[in-house]
JSON list of C-alpha atoms in Angstrom, two decimals:
[
{"chain": "A", "resi": 19, "resn": "MET", "atom": "CA", "xyz": [11.17, 12.36, 3.62]},
{"chain": "A", "resi": 20, "resn": "ILE", "atom": "CA", "xyz": [7.60, 11.25, 4.39]},
{"chain": "A", "resi": 21, "resn": "LYS", "atom": "CA", "xyz": [6.83, 14.61, 6.01]},
{"chain": "A", "resi": 22, "resn": "ILE", "atom": "CA", "xyz": [8.07, 16.49, 2.94]},
{"chain": "A", "resi": 23, "resn": "LEU", "atom": "CA", "xyz": [6.12, 14.22, 0.58]},
{"chain": "A", "resi": 24, "resn": "PHE", "atom": "CA", "xyz": [2.98, 14.55, 2.68]},
{"chain": "A", "resi": 25, "resn": "ALA", "atom": "CA", "xyz": [3.32, 18.36, 2.81]},
{"chain": "A", "resi": 26, "resn": "LEU", "atom": "CA", "xyz": [3.76, 18.47, -0.98]},
{"chain": "A", "resi": 27, "resn": "PHE", "atom": "CA", "xyz": [0.73, 16.22, -1.41]},
{"chain": "A", "resi": 28, "resn": "VAL", "atom": "CA", "xyz": [-1.43, 18.46, 0.82]},
{"chain": "A", "resi": 29, "resn": "ILE", "atom": "CA", "xyz": [-0.31, 21.58, -1.06]},
{"chain": "A", "resi": 30, "resn": "CYS", "atom": "CA", "xyz": [-1.22, 19.93, -4.39]},
{"chain": "A", "resi": 31, "resn": "LEU", "atom": "CA", "xyz": [-4.65, 18.92, -3.11]},
{"chain": "A", "resi": 32, "resn": "ILE", "atom": "CA", "xyz": [-5.32, 22.44, -1.86]},
{"chain": "A", "resi": 33, "resn": "GLY", "atom": "CA", "xyz": [-4.40, 23.76, -5.31]},
{"chain": "A", "resi": 34, "resn": "ILE", "atom": "CA", "xyz": [-6.79, 21.36, -7.00]},
{"chain": "A", "resi": 35, "resn": "TRP", "atom": "CA", "xyz": [-9.68, 22.12, -4.67]},
{"chain": "A", "resi": 36, "resn": "ALA", "atom": "CA", "xyz": [-9.12, 25.88, -4.63]},
{"chain": "A", "resi": 37, "resn": "ALA", "atom": "CA", "xyz": [-11.48, 26.61, -7.48]},
{"chain": "A", "resi": 38, "resn": "PRO", "atom": "CA", "xyz": [-13.46, 29.84, -7.54]},
{"chain": "A", "resi": 39, "resn": "VAL", "atom": "CA", "xyz": [-16.77, 29.46, -5.75]},
{"chain": "A", "resi": 40, "resn": "GLU", "atom": "CA", "xyz": [-19.76, 31.64, -6.48]},
{"chain": "A", "resi": 41, "resn": "HIS", "atom": "CA", "xyz": [-21.27, 32.91, -3.22]},
{"chain": "A", "resi": 42, "resn": "SER", "atom": "CA", "xyz": [-24.78, 34.25, -2.94]},
{"chain": "A", "resi": 43, "resn": "SER", "atom": "CA", "xyz": [-25.48, 36.63, -0.11]},
{"chain": "A", "resi": 44, "resn": "THR", "atom": "CA", "xyz": [-29.26, 36.08, -0.26]},
{"chain": "A", "resi": 45, "resn": "SER", "atom": "CA", "xyz": [-29.41, 32.35, 0.36]},
{"chain": "A", "resi": 46, "resn": "THR", "atom": "CA", "xyz": [-27.62, 29.95, 2.64]},
{"chain": "A", "resi": 47, "resn": "GLN", "atom": "CA", "xyz": [-27.42, 26.30, 1.73]},
{"chain": "A", "resi": 48, "resn": "PRO", "atom": "CA", "xyz": [-27.66, 23.75, 4.52]},
{"chain": "A", "resi": 49, "resn": "PRO", "atom": "CA", "xyz": [-24.68, 21.48, 5.17]},
{"chain": "A", "resi": 50, "resn": "ILE", "atom": "CA", "xyz": [-24.53, 18.25, 3.18]},
{"chain": "A", "resi": 51, "resn": "ALA", "atom": "CA", "xyz": [-25.07, 15.16, 5.33]},
{"chain": "A", "resi": 52, "resn": "ILE", "atom": "CA", "xyz": [-22.47, 12.41, 5.23]},
{"chain": "A", "resi": 53, "resn": "LEU", "atom": "CA", "xyz": [-24.37, 9.17, 4.62]},
{"chain": "A", "resi": 54, "resn": "GLU", "atom": "CA", "xyz": [-21.47, 6.78, 5.01]},
{"chain": "A", "resi": 55, "resn": "SER", "atom": "CA", "xyz": [-17.84, 7.12, 6.03]},
{"chain": "A", "resi": 56, "resn": "GLN", "atom": "CA", "xyz": [-14.92, 5.10, 7.29]},
{"chain": "A", "resi": 57, "resn": "ASN", "atom": "CA", "xyz": [-11.45, 6.05, 8.47]},
{"chain": "A", "resi": 58, "resn": "GLU", "atom": "CA", "xyz": [-8.67, 3.60, 9.36]},
{"chain": "A", "resi": 59, "resn": "LYS", "atom": "CA", "xyz": [-5.17, 4.51, 10.53]},
{"chain": "A", "resi": 60, "resn": "HIS", "atom": "CA", "xyz": [-2.52, 1.87, 11.02]},
{"chain": "A", "resi": 61, "resn": "GLU", "atom": "CA", "xyz": [0.56, 1.88, 13.23]},
{"chain": "A", "resi": 62, "resn": "ASP", "atom": "CA", "xyz": [2.93, 1.70, 10.26]},
{"chain": "A", "resi": 63, "resn": "GLY", "atom": "CA", "xyz": [1.55, 5.01, 8.93]},
{"chain": "A", "resi": 64, "resn": "SER", "atom": "CA", "xyz": [-0.71, 3.55, 6.26]},
{"chain": "A", "resi": 65, "resn": "TYR", "atom": "CA", "xyz": [-4.36, 4.57, 6.19]},
{"chain": "A", "resi": 66, "resn": "ASN", "atom": "CA", "xyz": [-7.55, 4.53, 4.18]},
{"chain": "A", "resi": 67, "resn": "PHE", "atom": "CA", "xyz": [-10.78, 6.47, 4.29]},
{"chain": "A", "resi": 68, "resn": "TYR", "atom": "CA", "xyz": [-13.89, 7.21, 2.31]},
{"chain": "A", "resi": 69, "resn": "TYR", "atom": "CA", "xyz": [-17.14, 9.12, 2.56]},
{"chain": "A", "resi": 70, "resn": "HIS", "atom": "CA", "xyz": [-20.37, 9.48, 0.60]},
{"chain": "A", "resi": 71, "resn": "GLY", "atom": "CA", "xyz": [-22.47, 12.64, 0.84]},
{"chain": "A", "resi": 72, "resn": "GLU", "atom": "CA", "xyz": [-26.22, 12.89, 0.41]},
{"chain": "A", "resi": 73, "resn": "ASP", "atom": "CA", "xyz": [-25.66, 15.08, -2.65]},
{"chain": "A", "resi": 74, "resn": "GLY", "atom": "CA", "xyz": [-23.86, 12.21, -4.43]},
{"chain": "A", "resi": 75, "resn": "THR", "atom": "CA", "xyz": [-20.32, 13.46, -3.82]},
{"chain": "A", "resi": 76, "resn": "HIS", "atom": "CA", "xyz": [-17.78, 10.97, -2.59]},
{"chain": "A", "resi": 77, "resn": "ARG", "atom": "CA", "xyz": [-14.09, 10.61, -1.85]},
{"chain": "A", "resi": 78, "resn": "ARG", "atom": "CA", "xyz": [-11.77, 7.71, -1.09]},
{"chain": "A", "resi": 79, "resn": "GLU", "atom": "CA", "xyz": [-8.07, 7.49, -0.38]},
{"chain": "A", "resi": 80, "resn": "GLU", "atom": "CA", "xyz": [-5.60, 4.77, 0.52]},
{"chain": "A", "resi": 81, "resn": "ALA", "atom": "CA", "xyz": [-1.96, 5.09, 1.58]},
{"chain": "A", "resi": 82, "resn": "VAL", "atom": "CA", "xyz": [0.52, 2.22, 1.81]},
{"chain": "A", "resi": 83, "resn": "VAL", "atom": "CA", "xyz": [4.00, 2.46, 3.34]},
{"chain": "A", "resi": 84, "resn": "ARG", "atom": "CA", "xyz": [6.72, 1.46, 0.89]},
{"chain": "A", "resi": 85, "resn": "ASN", "atom": "CA", "xyz": [10.31, 0.55, 1.81]},
{"chain": "A", "resi": 86, "resn": "ALA", "atom": "CA", "xyz": [9.38, 0.52, 5.50]},
{"chain": "A", "resi": 87, "resn": "GLY", "atom": "CA", "xyz": [12.27, 0.98, 7.89]},
{"chain": "A", "resi": 88, "resn": "THR", "atom": "CA", "xyz": [14.71, 2.16, 5.24]},
{"chain": "A", "resi": 89, "resn": "ASP", "atom": "CA", "xyz": [16.13, 5.58, 4.38]},
{"chain": "A", "resi": 90, "resn": "HIS", "atom": "CA", "xyz": [13.77, 5.55, 1.39]},
{"chain": "A", "resi": 91, "resn": "GLU", "atom": "CA", "xyz": [10.49, 4.97, 3.25]},
{"chain": "A", "resi": 92, "resn": "PHE", "atom": "CA", "xyz": [7.51, 6.75, 1.68]},
{"chain": "A", "resi": 93, "resn": "LEU", "atom": "CA", "xyz": [3.72, 6.62, 1.37]},
{"chain": "A", "resi": 94, "resn": "GLU", "atom": "CA", "xyz": [2.20, 5.48, -1.90]},
{"chain": "A", "resi": 95, "resn": "ILE", "atom": "CA", "xyz": [-1.18, 7.20, -2.03]},
{"chain": "A", "resi": 96, "resn": "SER", "atom": "CA", "xyz": [-4.06, 6.66, -4.42]},
{"chain": "A", "resi": 97, "resn": "GLY", "atom": "CA", "xyz": [-7.54, 8.05, -4.36]},
{"chain": "A", "resi": 98, "resn": "SER", "atom": "CA", "xyz": [-10.41, 9.76, -6.08]},
{"chain": "A", "resi": 99, "resn": "TYR", "atom": "CA", "xyz": [-13.12, 12.29, -5.47]},
{"chain": "A", "resi": 100, "resn": "SER", "atom": "CA", "xyz": [-16.25, 13.18, -7.34]},
{"chain": "A", "resi": 101, "resn": "TYR", "atom": "CA", "xyz": [-18.85, 15.93, -7.34]},
{"chain": "A", "resi": 102, "resn": "PHE", "atom": "CA", "xyz": [-21.56, 17.29, -9.61]},
{"chain": "A", "resi": 103, "resn": "ASP", "atom": "CA", "xyz": [-20.90, 20.46, -11.59]},
{"chain": "A", "resi": 104, "resn": "GLU", "atom": "CA", "xyz": [-23.38, 23.29, -12.14]},
{"chain": "A", "resi": 105, "resn": "ASN", "atom": "CA", "xyz": [-24.89, 21.36, -15.09]},
{"chain": "A", "resi": 106, "resn": "GLY", "atom": "CA", "xyz": [-25.50, 18.22, -13.05]},
{"chain": "A", "resi": 107, "resn": "LYS", "atom": "CA", "xyz": [-22.66, 16.30, -14.69]},
{"chain": "A", "resi": 108, "resn": "GLU", "atom": "CA", "xyz": [-20.60, 14.10, -12.38]},
{"chain": "A", "resi": 109, "resn": "VAL", "atom": "CA", "xyz": [-16.93, 15.09, -12.31]},
{"chain": "A", "resi": 110, "resn": "THR", "atom": "CA", "xyz": [-14.46, 12.46, -11.08]},
{"chain": "A", "resi": 111, "resn": "VAL", "atom": "CA", "xyz": [-10.76, 13.00, -10.41]},
{"chain": "A", "resi": 112, "resn": "THR", "atom": "CA", "xyz": [-8.35, 10.18, -9.60]},
{"chain": "A", "resi": 113, "resn": "TYR", "atom": "CA", "xyz": [-4.86, 10.75, -8.26]},
{"chain": "A", "resi": 114, "resn": "LYS", "atom": "CA", "xyz": [-1.70, 9.00, -7.19]},
{"chain": "A", "resi": 115, "resn": "ALA", "atom": "CA", "xyz": [1.19, 10.31, -5.12]},
{"chain": "A", "resi": 116, "resn": "ASP", "atom": "CA", "xyz": [4.45, 8.71, -4.11]},
{"chain": "A", "resi": 117, "resn": "ASP", "atom": "CA", "xyz": [8.10, 9.57, -3.70]},
{"chain": "A", "resi": 118, "resn": "HIS", "atom": "CA", "xyz": [8.15, 10.80, -7.32]},
{"chain": "A", "resi": 119, "resn": "GLY", "atom": "CA", "xyz": [5.25, 13.26, -7.11]},
{"chain": "A", "resi": 120, "resn": "PHE", "atom": "CA", "xyz": [1.52, 13.84, -7.43]},
{"chain": "A", "resi": 121, "resn": "VAL", "atom": "CA", "xyz": [-0.42, 12.82, -10.58]},
{"chain": "A", "resi": 122, "resn": "PRO", "atom": "CA", "xyz": [-4.08, 13.89, -10.94]},
{"chain": "A", "resi": 123, "resn": "GLU", "atom": "CA", "xyz": [-6.25, 12.68, -13.84]},
{"chain": "A", "resi": 124, "resn": "GLY", "atom": "CA", "xyz": [-9.79, 13.18, -15.09]},
{"chain": "A", "resi": 125, "resn": "GLY", "atom": "CA", "xyz": [-12.47, 15.68, -14.22]},
{"chain": "A", "resi": 126, "resn": "ASP", "atom": "CA", "xyz": [-11.54, 19.28, -14.94]},
{"chain": "A", "resi": 127, "resn": "ILE", "atom": "CA", "xyz": [-7.80, 18.56, -14.81]},
{"chain": "A", "resi": 128, "resn": "LEU", "atom": "CA", "xyz": [-6.31, 19.63, -18.13]},
{"chain": "A", "resi": 129, "resn": "PRO", "atom": "CA", "xyz": [-4.89, 16.57, -19.95]},
{"chain": "A", "resi": 130, "resn": "GLN", "atom": "CA", "xyz": [-1.53, 18.28, -20.48]},
{"chain": "A", "resi": 131, "resn": "ILE", "atom": "CA", "xyz": [-1.19, 18.72, -16.69]},
{"chain": "A", "resi": 132, "resn": "SER", "atom": "CA", "xyz": [-1.86, 15.02, -16.11]},
{"chain": "A", "resi": 133, "resn": "VAL", "atom": "CA", "xyz": [0.62, 14.02, -18.83]},
{"chain": "A", "resi": 134, "resn": "ALA", "atom": "CA", "xyz": [3.33, 16.37, -17.52]},
{"chain": "A", "resi": 135, "resn": "ALA", "atom": "CA", "xyz": [2.84, 15.20, -13.92]},
{"chain": "A", "resi": 136, "resn": "LYS", "atom": "CA", "xyz": [3.01, 11.56, -15.02]},
{"chain": "A", "resi": 137, "resn": "GLN", "atom": "CA", "xyz": [6.19, 12.16, -17.04]},
{"chain": "A", "resi": 138, "resn": "VAL", "atom": "CA", "xyz": [7.89, 13.91, -14.14]},
{"chain": "A", "resi": 139, "resn": "SER", "atom": "CA", "xyz": [6.84, 11.14, -11.74]},
{"chain": "A", "resi": 140, "resn": "GLU", "atom": "CA", "xyz": [8.48, 8.54, -14.00]},
{"chain": "A", "resi": 141, "resn": "ILE", "atom": "CA", "xyz": [11.88, 10.24, -14.00]},
{"chain": "A", "resi": 142, "resn": "VAL", "atom": "CA", "xyz": [14.35, 8.20, -12.00]},
{"chain": "A", "resi": 143, "resn": "PRO", "atom": "CA", "xyz": [16.17, 10.58, -9.67]},
{"chain": "A", "resi": 144, "resn": "GLN", "atom": "CA", "xyz": [19.95, 10.58, -9.87]},
{"chain": "A", "resi": 145, "resn": "PRO", "atom": "CA", "xyz": [21.83, 10.33, -6.58]},
{"chain": "A", "resi": 146, "resn": "ASP", "atom": "CA", "xyz": [23.38, 13.54, -5.30]},
{"chain": "A", "resi": 147, "resn": "LEU", "atom": "CA", "xyz": [26.99, 12.48, -5.08]},
{"chain": "A", "resi": 148, "resn": "ASP", "atom": "CA", "xyz": [28.15, 15.78, -3.57]},
{"chain": "A", "resi": 149, "resn": "TYR", "atom": "CA", "xyz": [25.94, 15.45, -0.49]},
{"chain": "A", "resi": 150, "resn": "ASP", "atom": "CA", "xyz": [27.45, 13.94, 2.65]},
{"chain": "A", "resi": 151, "resn": "LYS", "atom": "CA", "xyz": [24.82, 12.46, 4.91]},
{"chain": "A", "resi": 152, "resn": "PRO", "atom": "CA", "xyz": [25.30, 13.04, 8.61]},
{"chain": "A", "resi": 153, "resn": "PRO", "atom": "CA", "xyz": [26.37, 9.92, 10.52]},
{"chain": "A", "resi": 154, "resn": "ASN", "atom": "CA", "xyz": [23.64, 7.79, 12.09]},
{"chain": "A", "resi": 155, "resn": "VAL", "atom": "CA", "xyz": [23.48, 8.57, 15.77]}
]
């Protein structure tokens, strides 16, 4: 379950970050230096990280294991990232992901997307009574 949730989370993040980028063939911009960063991974699967770039961009994320050791173990993830748009305005996006889905808010995320994602994440799933789980081996 955690692998499926994590894969879904990664796919959602890729979709958010896959915005069109204007490339100029006449100039090459140097890489942005990372001024500060930290990355911690824990044995239970939880983690946290952050970084701050010299251009003012930053990102942070924290994941906590919920229902550890049960059939319903999952990561509860929260985070944010920020960058400056072409007009110099800071754009910040916050997000949460858990066993009910991914919910982005802020920045250039359309409000109706945030509302729909939040509504879907609040739906309590009904058990699939027709599914027989394989025996524990």
